[in-house]
Coordinates of C-alpha atoms in Angstrom, one line a residue:
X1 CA 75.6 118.3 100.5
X2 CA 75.1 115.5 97.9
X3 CA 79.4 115.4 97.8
X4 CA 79.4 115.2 101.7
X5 CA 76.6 112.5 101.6
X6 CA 78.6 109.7 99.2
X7 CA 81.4 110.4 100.5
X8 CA 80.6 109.8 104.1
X9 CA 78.5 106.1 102.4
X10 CA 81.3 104.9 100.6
X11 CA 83.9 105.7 103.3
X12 CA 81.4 103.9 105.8
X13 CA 81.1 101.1 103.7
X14 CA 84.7 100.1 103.4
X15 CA 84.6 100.4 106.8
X16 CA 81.6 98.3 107.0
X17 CA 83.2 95.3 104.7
X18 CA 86.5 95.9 106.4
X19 CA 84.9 95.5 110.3
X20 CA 82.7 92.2 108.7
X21 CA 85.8 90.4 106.9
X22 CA 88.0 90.3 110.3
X23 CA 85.8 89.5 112.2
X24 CA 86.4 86.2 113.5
X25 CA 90.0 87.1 113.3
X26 CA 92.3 86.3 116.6
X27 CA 94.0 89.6 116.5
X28 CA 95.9 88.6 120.4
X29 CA 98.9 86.6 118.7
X30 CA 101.8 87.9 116.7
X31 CA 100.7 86.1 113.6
X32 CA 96.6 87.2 113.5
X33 CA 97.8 90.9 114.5
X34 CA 100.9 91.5 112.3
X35 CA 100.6 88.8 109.6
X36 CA 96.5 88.6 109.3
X37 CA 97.1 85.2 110.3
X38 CA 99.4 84.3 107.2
X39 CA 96.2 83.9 105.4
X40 CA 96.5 86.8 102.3
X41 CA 95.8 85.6 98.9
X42 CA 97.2 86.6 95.4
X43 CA 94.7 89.5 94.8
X44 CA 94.3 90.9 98.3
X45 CA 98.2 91.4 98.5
X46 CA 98.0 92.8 95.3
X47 CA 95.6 94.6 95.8
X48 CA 97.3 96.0 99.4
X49 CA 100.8 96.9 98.0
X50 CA 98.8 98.9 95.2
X51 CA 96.7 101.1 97.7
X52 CA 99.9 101.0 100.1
X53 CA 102.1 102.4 97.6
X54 CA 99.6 104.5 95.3
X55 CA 98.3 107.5 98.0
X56 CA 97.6 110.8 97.4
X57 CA 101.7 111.7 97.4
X58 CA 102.1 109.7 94.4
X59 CA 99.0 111.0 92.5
X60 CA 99.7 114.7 94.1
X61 CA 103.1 114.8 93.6
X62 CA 103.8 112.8 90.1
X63 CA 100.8 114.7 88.5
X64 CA 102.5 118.0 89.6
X65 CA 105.7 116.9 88.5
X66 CA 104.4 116.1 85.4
X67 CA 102.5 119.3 84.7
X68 CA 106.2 120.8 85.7
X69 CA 108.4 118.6 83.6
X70 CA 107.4 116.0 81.1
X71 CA 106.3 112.1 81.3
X72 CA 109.4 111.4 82.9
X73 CA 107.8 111.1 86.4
X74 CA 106.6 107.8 85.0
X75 CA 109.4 106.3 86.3
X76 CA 108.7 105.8 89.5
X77 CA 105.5 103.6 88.5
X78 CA 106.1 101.6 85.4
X79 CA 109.7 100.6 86.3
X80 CA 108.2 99.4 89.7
X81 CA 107.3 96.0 87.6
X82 CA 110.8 95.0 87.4
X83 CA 111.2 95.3 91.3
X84 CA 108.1 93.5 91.7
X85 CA 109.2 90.7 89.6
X86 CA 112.6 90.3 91.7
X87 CA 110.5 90.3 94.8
X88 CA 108.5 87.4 93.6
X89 CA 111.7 85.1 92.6
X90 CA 114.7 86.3 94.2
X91 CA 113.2 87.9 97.7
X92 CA 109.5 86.8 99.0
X93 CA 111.0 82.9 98.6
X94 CA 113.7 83.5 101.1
X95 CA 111.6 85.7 103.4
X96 CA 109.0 83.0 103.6
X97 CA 111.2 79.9 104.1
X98 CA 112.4 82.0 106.8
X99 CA 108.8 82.4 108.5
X100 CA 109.8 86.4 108.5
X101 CA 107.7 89.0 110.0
X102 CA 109.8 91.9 109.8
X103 CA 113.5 92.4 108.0
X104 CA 115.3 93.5 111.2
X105 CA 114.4 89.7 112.1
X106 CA 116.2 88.4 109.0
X107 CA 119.7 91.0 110.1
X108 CA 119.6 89.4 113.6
X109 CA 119.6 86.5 112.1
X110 CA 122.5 86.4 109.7
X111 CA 124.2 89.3 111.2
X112 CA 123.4 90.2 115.2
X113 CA 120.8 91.7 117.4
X114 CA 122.6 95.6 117.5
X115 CA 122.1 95.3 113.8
X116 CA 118.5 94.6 114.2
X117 CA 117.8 97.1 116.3
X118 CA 120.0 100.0 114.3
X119 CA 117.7 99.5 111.1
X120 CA 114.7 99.3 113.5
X121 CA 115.4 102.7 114.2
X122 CA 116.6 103.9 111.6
X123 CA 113.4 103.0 109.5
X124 CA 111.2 104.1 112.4
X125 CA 113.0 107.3 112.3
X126 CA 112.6 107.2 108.2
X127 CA 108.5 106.2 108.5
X128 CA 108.2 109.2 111.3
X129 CA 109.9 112.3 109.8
X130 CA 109.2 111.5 105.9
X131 CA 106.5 108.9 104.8
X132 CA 104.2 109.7 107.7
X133 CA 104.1 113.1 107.3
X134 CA 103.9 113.4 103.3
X135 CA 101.6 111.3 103.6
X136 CA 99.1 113.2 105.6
X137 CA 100.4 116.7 104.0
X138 CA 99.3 115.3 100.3
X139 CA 96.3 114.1 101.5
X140 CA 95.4 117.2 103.5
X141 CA 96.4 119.2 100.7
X142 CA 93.7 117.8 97.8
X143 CA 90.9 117.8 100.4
X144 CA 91.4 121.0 101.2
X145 CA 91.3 121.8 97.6
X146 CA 87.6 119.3 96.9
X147 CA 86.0 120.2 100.4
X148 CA 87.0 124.1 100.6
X149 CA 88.0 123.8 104.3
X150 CA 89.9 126.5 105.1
X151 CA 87.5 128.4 103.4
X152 CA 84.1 126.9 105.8
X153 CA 86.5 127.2 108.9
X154 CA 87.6 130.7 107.2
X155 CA 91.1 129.8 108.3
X156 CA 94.3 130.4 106.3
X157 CA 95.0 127.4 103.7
X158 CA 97.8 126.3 105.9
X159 CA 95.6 125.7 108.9
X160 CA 93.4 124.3 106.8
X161 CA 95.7 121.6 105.3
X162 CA 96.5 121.5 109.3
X163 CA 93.2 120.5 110.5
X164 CA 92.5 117.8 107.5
X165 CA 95.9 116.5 108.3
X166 CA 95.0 115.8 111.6
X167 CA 91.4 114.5 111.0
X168 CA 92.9 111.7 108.3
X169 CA 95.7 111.0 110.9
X170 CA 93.1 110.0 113.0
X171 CA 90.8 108.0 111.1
X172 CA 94.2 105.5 109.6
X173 CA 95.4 105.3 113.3
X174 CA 91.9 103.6 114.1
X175 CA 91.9 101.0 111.0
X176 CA 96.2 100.7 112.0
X177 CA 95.8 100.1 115.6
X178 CA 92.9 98.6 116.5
X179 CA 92.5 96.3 113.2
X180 CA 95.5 94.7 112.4
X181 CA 97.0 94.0 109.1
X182 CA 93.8 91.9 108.1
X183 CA 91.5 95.0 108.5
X184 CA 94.5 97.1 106.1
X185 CA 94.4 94.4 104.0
X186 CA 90.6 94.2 103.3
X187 CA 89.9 97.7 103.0
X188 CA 92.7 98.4 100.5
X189 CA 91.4 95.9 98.7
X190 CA 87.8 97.6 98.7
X191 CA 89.4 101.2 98.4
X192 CA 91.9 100.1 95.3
X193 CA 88.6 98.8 93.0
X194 CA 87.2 102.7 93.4
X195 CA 90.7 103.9 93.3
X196 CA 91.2 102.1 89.5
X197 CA 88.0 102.9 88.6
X198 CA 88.1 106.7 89.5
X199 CA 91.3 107.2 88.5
X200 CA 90.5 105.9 85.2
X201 CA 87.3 107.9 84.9
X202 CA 89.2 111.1 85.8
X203 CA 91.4 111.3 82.4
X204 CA 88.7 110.0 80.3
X205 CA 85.9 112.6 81.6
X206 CA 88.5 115.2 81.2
X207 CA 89.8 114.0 77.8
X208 CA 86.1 113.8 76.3
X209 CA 85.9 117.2 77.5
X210 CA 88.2 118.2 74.9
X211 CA 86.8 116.8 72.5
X212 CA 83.7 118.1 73.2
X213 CA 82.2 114.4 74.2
X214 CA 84.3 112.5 71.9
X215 CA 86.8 110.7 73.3
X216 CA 88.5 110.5 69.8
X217 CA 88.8 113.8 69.4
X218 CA 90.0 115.1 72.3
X219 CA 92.7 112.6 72.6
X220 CA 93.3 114.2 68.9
X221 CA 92.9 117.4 70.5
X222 CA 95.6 117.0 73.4
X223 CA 98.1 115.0 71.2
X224 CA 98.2 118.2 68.7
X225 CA 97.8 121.1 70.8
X226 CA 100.7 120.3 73.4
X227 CA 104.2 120.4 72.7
X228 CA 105.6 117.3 71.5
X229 CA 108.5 117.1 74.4
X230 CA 105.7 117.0 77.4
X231 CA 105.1 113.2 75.9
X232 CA 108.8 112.6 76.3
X233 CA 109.9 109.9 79.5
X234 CA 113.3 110.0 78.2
X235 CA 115.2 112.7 79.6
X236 CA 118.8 113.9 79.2
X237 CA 121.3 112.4 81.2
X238 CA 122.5 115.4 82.8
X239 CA 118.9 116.3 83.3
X240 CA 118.3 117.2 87.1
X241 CA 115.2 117.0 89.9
X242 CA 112.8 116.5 89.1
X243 CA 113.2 115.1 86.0
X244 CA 114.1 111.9 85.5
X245 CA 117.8 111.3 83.4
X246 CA 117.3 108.1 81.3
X247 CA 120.5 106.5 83.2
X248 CA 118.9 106.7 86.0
X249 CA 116.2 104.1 84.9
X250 CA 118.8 101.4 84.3
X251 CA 121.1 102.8 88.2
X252 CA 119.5 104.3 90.8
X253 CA 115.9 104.1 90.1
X254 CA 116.9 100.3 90.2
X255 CA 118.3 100.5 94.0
X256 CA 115.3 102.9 94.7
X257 CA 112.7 101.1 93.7
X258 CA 114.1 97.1 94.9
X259 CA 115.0 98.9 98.5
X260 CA 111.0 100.2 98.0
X261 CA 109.4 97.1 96.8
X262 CA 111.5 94.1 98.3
X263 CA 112.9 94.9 101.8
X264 CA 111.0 97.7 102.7
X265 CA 108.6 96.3 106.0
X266 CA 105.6 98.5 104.9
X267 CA 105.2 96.8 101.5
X268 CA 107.2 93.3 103.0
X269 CA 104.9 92.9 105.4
X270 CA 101.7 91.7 102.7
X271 CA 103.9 89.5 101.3
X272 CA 105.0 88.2 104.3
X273 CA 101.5 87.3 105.4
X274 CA 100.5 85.1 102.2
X275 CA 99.1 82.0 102.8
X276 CA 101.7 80.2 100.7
X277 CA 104.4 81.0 98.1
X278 CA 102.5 80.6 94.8
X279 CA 99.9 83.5 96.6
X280 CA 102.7 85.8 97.5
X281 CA 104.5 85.7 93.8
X282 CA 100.9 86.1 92.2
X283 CA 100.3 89.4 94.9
X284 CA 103.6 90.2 93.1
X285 CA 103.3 90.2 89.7
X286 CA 99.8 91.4 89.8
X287 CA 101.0 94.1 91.2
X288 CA 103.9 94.7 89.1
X289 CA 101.3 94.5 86.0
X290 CA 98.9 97.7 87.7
X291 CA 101.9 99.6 88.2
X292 CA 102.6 99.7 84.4
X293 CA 99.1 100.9 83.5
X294 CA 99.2 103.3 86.7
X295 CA 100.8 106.6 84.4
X296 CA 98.1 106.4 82.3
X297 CA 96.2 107.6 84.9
X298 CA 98.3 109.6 87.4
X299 CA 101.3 111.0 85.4
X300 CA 99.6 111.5 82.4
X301 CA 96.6 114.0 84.3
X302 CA 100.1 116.2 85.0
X303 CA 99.6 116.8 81.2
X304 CA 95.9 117.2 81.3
X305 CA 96.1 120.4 83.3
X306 CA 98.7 121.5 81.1
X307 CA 96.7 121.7 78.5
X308 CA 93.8 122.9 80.5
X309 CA 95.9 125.5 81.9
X310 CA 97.2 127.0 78.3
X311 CA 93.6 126.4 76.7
X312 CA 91.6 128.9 79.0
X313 CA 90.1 126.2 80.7
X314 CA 91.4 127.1 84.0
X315 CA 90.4 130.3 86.0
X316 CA 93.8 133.0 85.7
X317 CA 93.9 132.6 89.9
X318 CA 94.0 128.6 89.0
X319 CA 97.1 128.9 87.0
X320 CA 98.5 131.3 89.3
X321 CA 98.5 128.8 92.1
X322 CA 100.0 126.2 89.4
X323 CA 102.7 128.4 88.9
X324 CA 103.2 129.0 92.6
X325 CA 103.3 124.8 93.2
X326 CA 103.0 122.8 90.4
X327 CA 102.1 120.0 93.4
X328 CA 98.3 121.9 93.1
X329 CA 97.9 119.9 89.6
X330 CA 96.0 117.0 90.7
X331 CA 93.7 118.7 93.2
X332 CA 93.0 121.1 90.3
X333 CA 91.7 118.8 87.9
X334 CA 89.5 116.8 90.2
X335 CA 87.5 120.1 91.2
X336 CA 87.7 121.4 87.6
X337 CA 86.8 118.3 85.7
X338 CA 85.0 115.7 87.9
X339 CA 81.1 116.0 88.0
X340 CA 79.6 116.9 91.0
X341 CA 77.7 113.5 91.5
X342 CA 80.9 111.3 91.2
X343 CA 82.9 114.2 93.5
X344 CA 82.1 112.5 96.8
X345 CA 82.7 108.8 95.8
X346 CA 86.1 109.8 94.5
X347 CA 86.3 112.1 97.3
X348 CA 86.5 108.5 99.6
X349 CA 88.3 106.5 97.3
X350 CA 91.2 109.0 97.3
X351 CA 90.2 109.3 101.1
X352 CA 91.3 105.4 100.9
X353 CA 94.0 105.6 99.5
X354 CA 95.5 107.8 101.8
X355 CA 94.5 106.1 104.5
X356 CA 95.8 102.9 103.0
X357 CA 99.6 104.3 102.7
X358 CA 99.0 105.6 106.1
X359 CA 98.0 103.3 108.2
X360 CA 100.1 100.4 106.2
X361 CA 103.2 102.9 107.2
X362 CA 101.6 103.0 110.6
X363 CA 101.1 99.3 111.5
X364 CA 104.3 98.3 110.0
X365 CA 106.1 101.1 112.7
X366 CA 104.1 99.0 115.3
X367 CA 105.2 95.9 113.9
X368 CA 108.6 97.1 113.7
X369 CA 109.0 98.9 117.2
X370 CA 106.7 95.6 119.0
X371 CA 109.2 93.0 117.6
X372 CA 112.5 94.4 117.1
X373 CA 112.7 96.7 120.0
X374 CA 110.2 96.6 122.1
X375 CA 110.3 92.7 123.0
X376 CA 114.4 92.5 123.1
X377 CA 115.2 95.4 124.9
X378 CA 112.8 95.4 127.3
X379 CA 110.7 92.2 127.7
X380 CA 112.0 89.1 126.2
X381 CA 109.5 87.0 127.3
X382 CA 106.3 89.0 126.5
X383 CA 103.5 87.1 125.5
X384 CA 101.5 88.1 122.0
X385 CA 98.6 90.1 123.7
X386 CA 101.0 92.4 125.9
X387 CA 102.9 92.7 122.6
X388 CA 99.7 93.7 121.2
X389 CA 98.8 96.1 123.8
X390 CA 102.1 97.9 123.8
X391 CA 102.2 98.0 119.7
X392 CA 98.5 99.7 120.3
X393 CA 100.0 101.9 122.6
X394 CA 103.0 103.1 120.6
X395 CA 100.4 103.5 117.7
X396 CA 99.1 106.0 119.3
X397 CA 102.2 107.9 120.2
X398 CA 103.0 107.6 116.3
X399 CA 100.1 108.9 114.6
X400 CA 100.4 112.0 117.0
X401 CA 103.9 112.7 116.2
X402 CA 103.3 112.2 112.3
X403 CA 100.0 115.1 112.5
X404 CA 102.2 117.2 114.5
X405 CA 105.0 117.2 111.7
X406 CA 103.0 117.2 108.5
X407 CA 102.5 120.7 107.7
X408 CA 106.5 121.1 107.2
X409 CA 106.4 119.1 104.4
X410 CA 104.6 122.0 102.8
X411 CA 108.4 123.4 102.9
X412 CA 109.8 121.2 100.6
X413 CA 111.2 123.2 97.9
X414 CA 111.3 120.5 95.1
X415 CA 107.6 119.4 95.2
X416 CA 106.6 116.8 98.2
X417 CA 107.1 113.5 95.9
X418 CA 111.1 114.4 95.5
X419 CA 111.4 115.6 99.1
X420 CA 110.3 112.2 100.2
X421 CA 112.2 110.0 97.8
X422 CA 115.3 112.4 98.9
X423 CA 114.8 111.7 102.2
X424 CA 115.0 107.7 101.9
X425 CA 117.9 108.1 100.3
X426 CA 119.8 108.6 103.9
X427 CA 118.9 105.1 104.8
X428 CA 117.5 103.0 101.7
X429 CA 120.8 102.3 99.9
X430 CA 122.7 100.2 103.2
X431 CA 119.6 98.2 104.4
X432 CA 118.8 97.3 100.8
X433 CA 122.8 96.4 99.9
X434 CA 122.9 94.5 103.9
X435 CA 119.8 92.4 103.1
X436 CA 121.4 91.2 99.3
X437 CA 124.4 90.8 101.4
X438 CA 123.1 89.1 104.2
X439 CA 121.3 86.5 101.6
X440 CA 123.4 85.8 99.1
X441 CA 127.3 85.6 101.0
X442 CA 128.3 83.2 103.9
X443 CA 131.5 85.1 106.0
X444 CA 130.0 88.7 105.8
X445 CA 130.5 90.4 109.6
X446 CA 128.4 92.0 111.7
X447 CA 130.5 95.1 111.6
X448 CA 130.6 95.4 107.9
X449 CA 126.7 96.9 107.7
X450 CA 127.4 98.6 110.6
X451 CA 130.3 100.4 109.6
X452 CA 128.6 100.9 105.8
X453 CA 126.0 102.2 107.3
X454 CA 127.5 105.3 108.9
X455 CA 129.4 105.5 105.9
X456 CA 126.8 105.8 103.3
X457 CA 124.9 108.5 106.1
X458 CA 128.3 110.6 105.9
X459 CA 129.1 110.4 102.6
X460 CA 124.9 110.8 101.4
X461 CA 125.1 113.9 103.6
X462 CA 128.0 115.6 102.4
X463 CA 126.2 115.4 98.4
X464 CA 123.6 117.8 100.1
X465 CA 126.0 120.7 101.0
X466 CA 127.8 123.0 98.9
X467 CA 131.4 121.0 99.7
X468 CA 129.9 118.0 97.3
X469 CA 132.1 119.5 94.2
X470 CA 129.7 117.7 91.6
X471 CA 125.9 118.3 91.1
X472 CA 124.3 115.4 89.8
X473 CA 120.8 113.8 90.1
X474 CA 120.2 112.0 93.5
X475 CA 119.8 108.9 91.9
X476 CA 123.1 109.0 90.4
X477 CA 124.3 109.5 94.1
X478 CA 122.5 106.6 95.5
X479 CA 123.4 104.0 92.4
X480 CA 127.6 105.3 93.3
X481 CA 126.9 104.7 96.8
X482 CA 124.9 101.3 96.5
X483 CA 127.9 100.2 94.1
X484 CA 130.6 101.4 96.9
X485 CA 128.2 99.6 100.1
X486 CA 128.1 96.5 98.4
X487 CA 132.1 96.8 97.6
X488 CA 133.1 97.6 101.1
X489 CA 130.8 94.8 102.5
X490 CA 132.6 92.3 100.1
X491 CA 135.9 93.7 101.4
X492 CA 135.2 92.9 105.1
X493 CA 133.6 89.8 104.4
X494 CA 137.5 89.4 103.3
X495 CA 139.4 91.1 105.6
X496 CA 137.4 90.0 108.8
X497 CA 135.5 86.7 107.9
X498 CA 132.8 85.2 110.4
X499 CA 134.5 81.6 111.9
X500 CA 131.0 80.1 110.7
X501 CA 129.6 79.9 107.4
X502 CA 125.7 81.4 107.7
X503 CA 123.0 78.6 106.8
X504 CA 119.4 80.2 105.8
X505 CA 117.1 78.0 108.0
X506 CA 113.7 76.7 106.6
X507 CA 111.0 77.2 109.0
X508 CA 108.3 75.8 107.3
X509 CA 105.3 77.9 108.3
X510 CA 103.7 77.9 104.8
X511 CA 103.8 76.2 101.6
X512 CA 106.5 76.5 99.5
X513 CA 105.7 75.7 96.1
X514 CA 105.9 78.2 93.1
X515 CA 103.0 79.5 91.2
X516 CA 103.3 77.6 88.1
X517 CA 103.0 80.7 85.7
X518 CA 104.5 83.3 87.3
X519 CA 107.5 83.4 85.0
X520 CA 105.1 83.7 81.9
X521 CA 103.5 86.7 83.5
X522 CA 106.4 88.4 84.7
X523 CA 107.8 88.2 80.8
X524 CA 104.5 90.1 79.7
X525 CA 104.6 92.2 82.2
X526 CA 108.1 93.3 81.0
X527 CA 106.9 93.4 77.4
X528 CA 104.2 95.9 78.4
X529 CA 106.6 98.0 80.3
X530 CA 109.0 98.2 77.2
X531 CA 105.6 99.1 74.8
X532 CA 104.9 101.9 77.6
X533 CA 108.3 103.9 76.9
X534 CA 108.3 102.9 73.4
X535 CA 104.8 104.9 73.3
X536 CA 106.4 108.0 75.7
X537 CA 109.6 108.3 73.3
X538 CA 111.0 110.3 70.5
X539 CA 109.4 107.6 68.4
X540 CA 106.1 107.6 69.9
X541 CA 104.2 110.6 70.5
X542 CA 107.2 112.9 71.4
X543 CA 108.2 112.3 68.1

């Protein structure tokens, strides 16, 4: 009862600060309801794309495929800081001389309006039958595991993940539909404090554990008594999914984690409500700097239960289930090593942070269907409170949808965090390659994204079926077919130039100057990342 009682306090407290902090907010016009008034500062956007990005699919499913493989998985957070940095300098000061609010915008712009409304759809459809659902399957899954719910409802685990799903799904669509990006913004904020703080506190209760309440021994402890390859991020380059080929970290995690980071509307869309440039690039690279400290606390519990698991400190049903789904990991640890009187308030932190990555996902979708399909195909000349009403509306329609759909991802055969990265692969190489296209050339035609497009979803397709004669990593797949979109979009630009040169128009909505150290940080932000895989390397502890 005492687990039920915090939780339920610190899940109505951000709820609390969330509901106080918006509200004087005008949430009737485009800007107050999409852009939180273009009023964000450096920590709250940081603080945002943290909790939009870190959910209970990265902590579920890197943990799990940590436990699985090695500290490869720690790819797909520390690298992150060199996408972030690019945002800040190449990407956020274009978007915001534009006066942005979503990327189709940009594609009508430089390209046409059937462009914008192709990648509307195409990332609605991406948001509705992948993110969404993971989302609300990884969540599901680790509350079922703290809270026991299929064992009170004494329903199968299934239903169980089923009716949590549904129960989260519910509580994001509130904060997504009826608060507006300010209300997101605020409460990740709130939720990503506890999330840093209990996700530190996990490992360190758990390593003191070991060491029988010294921290220095059991970090003495797990060093010795695990094999020294699980410490290894540097995988073979042959190596497949879902371990991480070194290559890969210098190809496609590149064009993975820029498409993620800089053009993707979910993540675009707090950087695209800053207040000014100098705010936006220190959201950024604050950011980019938690990302390289986040494996220390989510890929590296992978390894905890590892060692748990072959040092009889799990239960022999435990390691059964780990054996069944290594995806169980995470979940296992917090009910095996977290005391009972910090359970509930990490209970609602992680309770956060899934509702953070959904309810981000689900108010871009809104912003996304309101303003790039919606208004042109059907009402030009809407005003921002109908707008408003009919993003509310399609909300709605969303959230439903994404419940309906989440228990399939308990399919996925290759753990959920490697289904979902799959899955963007069908449409996050030729939006990422059209908007560095689109920015960065003058003659470029409509038709050359368009045709790429179906291209790339052809050709991506056809690696998935037994015809594709070479099996290789994904990411080795979407780096070739990055290089070949950007070629063949070079080649029209050529063969069929536009009889006007594109000019990027300035439309002055916010202030433009840079923040006057961000290229300092971003340098020490890379010099940490380096010092991370030099410590997860043949001549750090794998060694």
């Amino acid at each position: 009862m005492f687990i039920v009682i915090t939780f339920l306090l610190f899940t109505a407290l951000v709820a609390v600060i969330a509901a106080f902090k918006t509200r004087e907010e005008n949430l009737d016009t485009q800007d107050g309801y999409f852009l939180a008034g273009r009023s964000l500062t450096g920590p709250v956007i940081a603080g945002s794309l943290m909790l939009t990005n870190l959910s209970t699919e990265q902590l579920v499913g890197q943990a799990g495929q940590t436990y699985a493989t090695n500290m490869g998985p720690m790819a797909w957070e520390s690298t992150s800081c060199i996408a972030l940095i690019l945002l800040a300098f190449v990407f956020v000061p274009r978007y915001l001389k534009m006066g942005l609010t979503t990327i189709p915008e940009f594609l009508e712009q430089r390209y046409d309006s059937g462009l914008r409304k192709l990648i509307t759809l195409l990332l609605l459809l991406g948001y509705l039958l992948t993110y969404l659902p993971t989302v609300l399957y990884s969540g599901a899954l680790v509350f079922n595991q703290i809270f026991n719910i299929s064992g009170l409802l004494q329903v199968s685990e299934l239903q169980g993940v089923t009716i949590t799903a549904t129960a989260i799904g519910i509580v994001g669509a509130i904060y997504a539909i009826f608060g507006g990006l300010k209300a997101v913004a605020v409460s990740d904020t709130v939720n990503g404090i506890g999330l840093i703080i209990g996700g530190i506190a996990l490992p360190v209760i758990t390593v003191c554990a070991f060491g029988h309440g010294s921290f220095v021994d059991g970090i003495h402890n797990f060093i010795n008594l695990i094999p020294a390859e699980k410490f290894n991020a540097i995988n073979p380059a042959n190596a497949q999914a879902p371990m991480i080929p070194w290559p890969v970290l210098f190809t496609g995690m590149v064009v993975n984690n820029l498409f993620y980071w800089a053009t993707n509307q979910t993540i675009i869309q707090r950087a695209l409500g800053a207040k000014n440039l100098a705010e936006a690039q220190k959201g950024a690279i604050y950011a980019a700097a938690l990302k390289i400290i986040t494996p220390l606390f989510i890929a590296i519990c992978g390894l905890l239960v590892f060692y748990m698991a072959h040092n009889g400190l799990l239960s022999g049903d435990q390691v059964a289930a780990l054996e069944k789904t290594s995806d169980l990991a995470y979940p296992t640890l917090i009910i095996t090593m977290m005391p009972k009187p910090l359970l509930g308030f990490f209970a609602a932190v992680l309770f956060g942070a899934i509702l953070s990555s959904f309810n981000s996902a689900l108010n871009s979708c809104i912003t996304l269907y309101t303003l790039d399909l919606h208004r042109p195909l059907f009402n030009p000349n809407a005003s921002d409170a109908y707008l408003v009403r009919i993003g509310k509306r399609f909300g709605i329609v969303l959230a439903i949808i994404s419940i309906c759909i989440a228990p399939v991802v308990s399919l996925a055969p290759s753990g959920l965090y490697d289904f979902l990265q799959s899955c963007f692969g069908f449409f996050n190489v030729p939006i990422l390659a059209t908007v560095i296209i689109g920015m960065f050339t003058k003659y470029t035609p409509p038709i050359a994204p368009k045709a790429g497009l179906v291209l790339h979803v052809v050709l991506y397709s056809l690696t998935k079926t037994p015809l594709f004669p070479i099996h290789c990593h994904y990411l080795y797949v979407l780096f070739f077919l990055f290089v070949f979109q950007i070629a063949f979009q070079l080649i029209m630009g050529k063969v069929r130039p536009t009889a006007q040169p594109y000019v990027m128009k300035d439309a002055q909505v916010v202030d433009m100057a840079p923040w006057k150290h961000g290229k300092k940080a971003a340098i020490i932000c890379i010099v940490l990342m380096l010092a991370l895989y030099t410590l997860f390397s043949p001549i750090g502890l794998a060694g």
